[in-house]
Amino acid sequence: MDDLRELYQEVILDHNKNPKNYHELDSPSHTAEGYNPLCGDRINLYLIVENDIITDISFQGSGCAISKSSASLMTTELKGKTITEARDLFHSFQRMITNKSDFEEDFNTIGKLAVFAGIREYPVRIKCAGLAWHTVFSALENGDVVSTE
Ligand code: ZN
């Protein structure tokens, strides 16, 4: 378990140092800004959704290693997924980090996001890990649509 924990930590630190999809999108269909006052994490999310599929997603922001690496991994997982698949993944992720999951049951869905399983031991970090996800769904649900004209 210690080896596994170390490996997970390495993945998190690597995504913090070299975040994926870390840029603005030219003509996003949806954007939102997220803020976690508990830690000071800020994130800007950019999405292109076509026919209910997230065809592109990116982010920028500043914050702790957990918030940044969670956003980075999230973008790699959500690209190409339907909104429904994204929502299912979010629910599994939330159950995992708040320790409400039957982890075995969710494990197949959760994939690489399992590196954040240890967060449940640090309740104050749950909001850091969840920030990017909440921002995506606020962009999608509140219809915070950027005009492309
Ligand atoms: Zn944070």
Short mmCIF file of C-alpha atoms and ligand atoms in Angstrom, two decimals:
data_model
loop_
_atom_site.label_atom_id
_atom_site.label_comp_id
_atom_site.label_asym_id
_atom_site.label_seq_id
_atom_site.Cartn_x
_atom_site.Cartn_y
_atom_site.Cartn_z
CA MET A 1 0.00 0.00 0.00
CA ASP A 2 2.87 2.40 0.74
CA ASP A 3 4.33 1.76 -2.71
CA LEU A 4 0.97 2.41 -4.27
CA ARG A 5 0.60 5.60 -2.27
CA GLU A 6 3.99 6.78 -3.45
CA LEU A 7 3.10 6.04 -7.04
CA TYR A 8 -0.16 7.97 -6.66
CA GLN A 9 1.71 10.91 -5.16
CA GLU A 10 4.13 10.87 -8.07
CA VAL A 11 1.29 11.01 -10.60
CA ILE A 12 -0.30 13.93 -8.74
CA LEU A 13 2.97 15.87 -8.52
CA ASP A 14 3.71 15.21 -12.18
CA HIS A 15 0.32 16.56 -13.28
CA ASN A 16 0.90 19.59 -11.06
CA LYS A 17 4.26 20.27 -12.66
CA ASN A 18 3.24 19.48 -16.24
CA PRO A 19 -0.53 19.97 -16.38
CA LYS A 20 -2.32 18.62 -19.45
CA ASN A 21 -4.66 20.78 -21.55
CA TYR A 22 -3.39 23.86 -19.72
CA HIS A 23 -4.38 26.68 -22.07
CA GLU A 24 -7.35 28.73 -23.21
CA LEU A 25 -9.60 27.52 -26.02
CA ASP A 26 -10.14 29.87 -28.95
CA SER A 27 -13.88 29.46 -29.32
CA PRO A 28 -15.31 27.55 -26.37
CA SER A 29 -19.03 26.77 -26.29
CA HIS A 30 -19.05 26.86 -22.48
CA THR A 31 -16.83 28.43 -19.84
CA ALA A 32 -16.94 28.89 -16.09
CA GLU A 33 -14.76 30.14 -13.33
CA GLY A 34 -14.34 28.21 -10.10
CA TYR A 35 -13.03 29.39 -6.76
CA ASN A 36 -12.33 27.49 -3.57
CA PRO A 37 -12.05 30.08 -0.78
CA LEU A 38 -10.90 27.48 1.75
CA CYS A 39 -7.60 27.06 -0.07
CA GLY A 40 -7.52 29.95 -2.54
CA ASP A 41 -7.68 27.72 -5.63
CA ARG A 42 -8.91 29.43 -8.79
CA ILE A 43 -9.71 27.77 -12.10
CA ASN A 44 -10.99 28.80 -15.51
CA LEU A 45 -12.58 26.02 -17.51
CA TYR A 46 -13.12 25.97 -21.28
CA LEU A 47 -15.28 23.42 -23.10
CA ILE A 48 -16.42 22.67 -26.61
CA VAL A 49 -19.55 20.55 -26.58
CA GLU A 50 -21.00 19.23 -29.82
CA ASN A 51 -24.02 16.89 -29.94
CA ASP A 52 -23.68 16.24 -26.20
CA ILE A 53 -20.04 15.17 -26.57
CA ILE A 54 -17.18 17.03 -24.94
CA THR A 55 -14.94 17.35 -27.99
CA ASP A 56 -12.41 19.63 -26.30
CA ILE A 57 -11.70 20.79 -22.77
CA SER A 58 -8.95 22.85 -21.20
CA PHE A 59 -8.21 24.91 -18.11
CA GLN A 60 -6.04 27.56 -16.57
CA GLY A 61 -5.71 28.67 -13.00
CA SER A 62 -3.69 28.93 -9.88
CA GLY A 63 -3.88 26.88 -6.75
CA CYS A 64 -2.49 23.98 -4.80
CA ALA A 65 -1.02 20.81 -6.30
CA ILE A 66 -4.22 18.85 -5.63
CA SER A 67 -6.54 21.28 -7.40
CA LYS A 68 -4.26 21.65 -10.39
CA SER A 69 -3.48 17.97 -10.86
CA SER A 70 -7.14 17.05 -10.38
CA ALA A 71 -8.11 19.53 -13.13
CA SER A 72 -5.37 18.19 -15.38
CA LEU A 73 -6.36 14.54 -14.97
CA MET A 74 -10.03 15.42 -15.30
CA THR A 75 -9.51 17.07 -18.69
CA THR A 76 -7.69 13.98 -20.00
CA GLU A 77 -10.57 11.77 -18.81
CA LEU A 78 -13.46 13.94 -20.03
CA LYS A 79 -12.27 14.65 -23.56
CA GLY A 80 -14.41 12.59 -25.95
CA LYS A 81 -17.00 11.63 -23.32
CA THR A 82 -20.71 12.37 -23.50
CA ILE A 83 -22.26 14.64 -20.87
CA THR A 84 -23.95 11.62 -19.30
CA GLU A 85 -20.68 9.68 -19.10
CA ALA A 86 -18.99 12.74 -17.61
CA ARG A 87 -21.71 13.02 -14.97
CA ASP A 88 -21.40 9.33 -14.05
CA LEU A 89 -17.65 9.70 -13.70
CA PHE A 90 -18.11 12.78 -11.50
CA HIS A 91 -20.45 10.88 -9.20
CA SER A 92 -18.03 7.98 -8.87
CA PHE A 93 -15.18 10.41 -8.22
CA GLN A 94 -17.18 12.24 -5.55
CA ARG A 95 -18.16 9.00 -3.84
CA MET A 96 -14.51 7.96 -3.86
CA ILE A 97 -13.07 11.15 -2.36
CA THR A 98 -15.82 11.49 0.26
CA ASN A 99 -15.49 7.82 1.20
CA LYS A 100 -19.12 7.04 0.44
CA SER A 101 -18.38 4.61 -2.30
CA ASP A 102 -18.32 0.95 -2.50
CA PHE A 103 -14.91 1.44 -4.02
CA GLU A 104 -14.82 -1.96 -5.70
CA GLU A 105 -17.99 -1.15 -7.54
CA ASP A 106 -16.69 2.18 -8.82
CA PHE A 107 -13.18 1.07 -9.59
CA ASN A 108 -13.82 0.17 -13.24
CA THR A 109 -15.36 3.54 -13.94
CA ILE A 110 -12.84 5.57 -12.06
CA GLY A 111 -9.70 4.45 -13.93
CA LYS A 112 -6.75 6.81 -13.52
CA LEU A 113 -8.69 9.03 -11.15
CA ALA A 114 -8.00 6.41 -8.47
CA VAL A 115 -4.82 8.35 -7.67
CA PHE A 116 -7.07 10.67 -5.66
CA ALA A 117 -8.49 7.90 -3.46
CA GLY A 118 -6.17 9.00 -0.62
CA ILE A 119 -7.91 12.39 -0.45
CA ARG A 120 -10.60 10.89 1.77
CA GLU A 121 -8.06 10.96 4.59
CA TYR A 122 -7.67 14.73 4.23
CA PRO A 123 -11.19 16.21 4.41
CA VAL A 124 -9.92 19.76 3.94
CA ARG A 125 -8.55 18.73 0.51
CA ILE A 126 -11.83 17.33 -0.82
CA LYS A 127 -12.85 20.75 -2.09
CA CYS A 128 -9.49 21.15 -3.83
CA ALA A 129 -9.91 17.84 -5.68
CA GLY A 130 -13.55 18.54 -6.54
CA LEU A 131 -13.17 22.16 -7.71
CA ALA A 132 -12.50 21.46 -11.41
CA TRP A 133 -15.42 19.03 -11.56
CA HIS A 134 -17.89 21.43 -9.98
CA THR A 135 -16.71 24.10 -12.41
CA VAL A 136 -17.35 21.86 -15.43
CA PHE A 137 -20.92 21.16 -14.39
CA SER A 138 -21.61 24.76 -13.51
CA ALA A 139 -20.45 25.66 -17.04
CA LEU A 140 -22.73 23.00 -18.54
CA GLU A 141 -25.78 23.52 -16.32
CA ASN A 142 -25.95 27.24 -15.84
CA GLY A 143 -25.70 27.71 -19.56
CA ASP A 144 -22.79 30.07 -19.08
CA VAL A 145 -22.42 30.12 -22.83
CA VAL A 146 -19.78 32.24 -24.45
CA SER A 147 -20.98 34.07 -27.54
CA THR A 148 -18.99 33.00 -30.56
CA GLU A 149 -20.19 35.88 -32.72
ZN ZN B 1 -6.36 23.58 -2.79
#
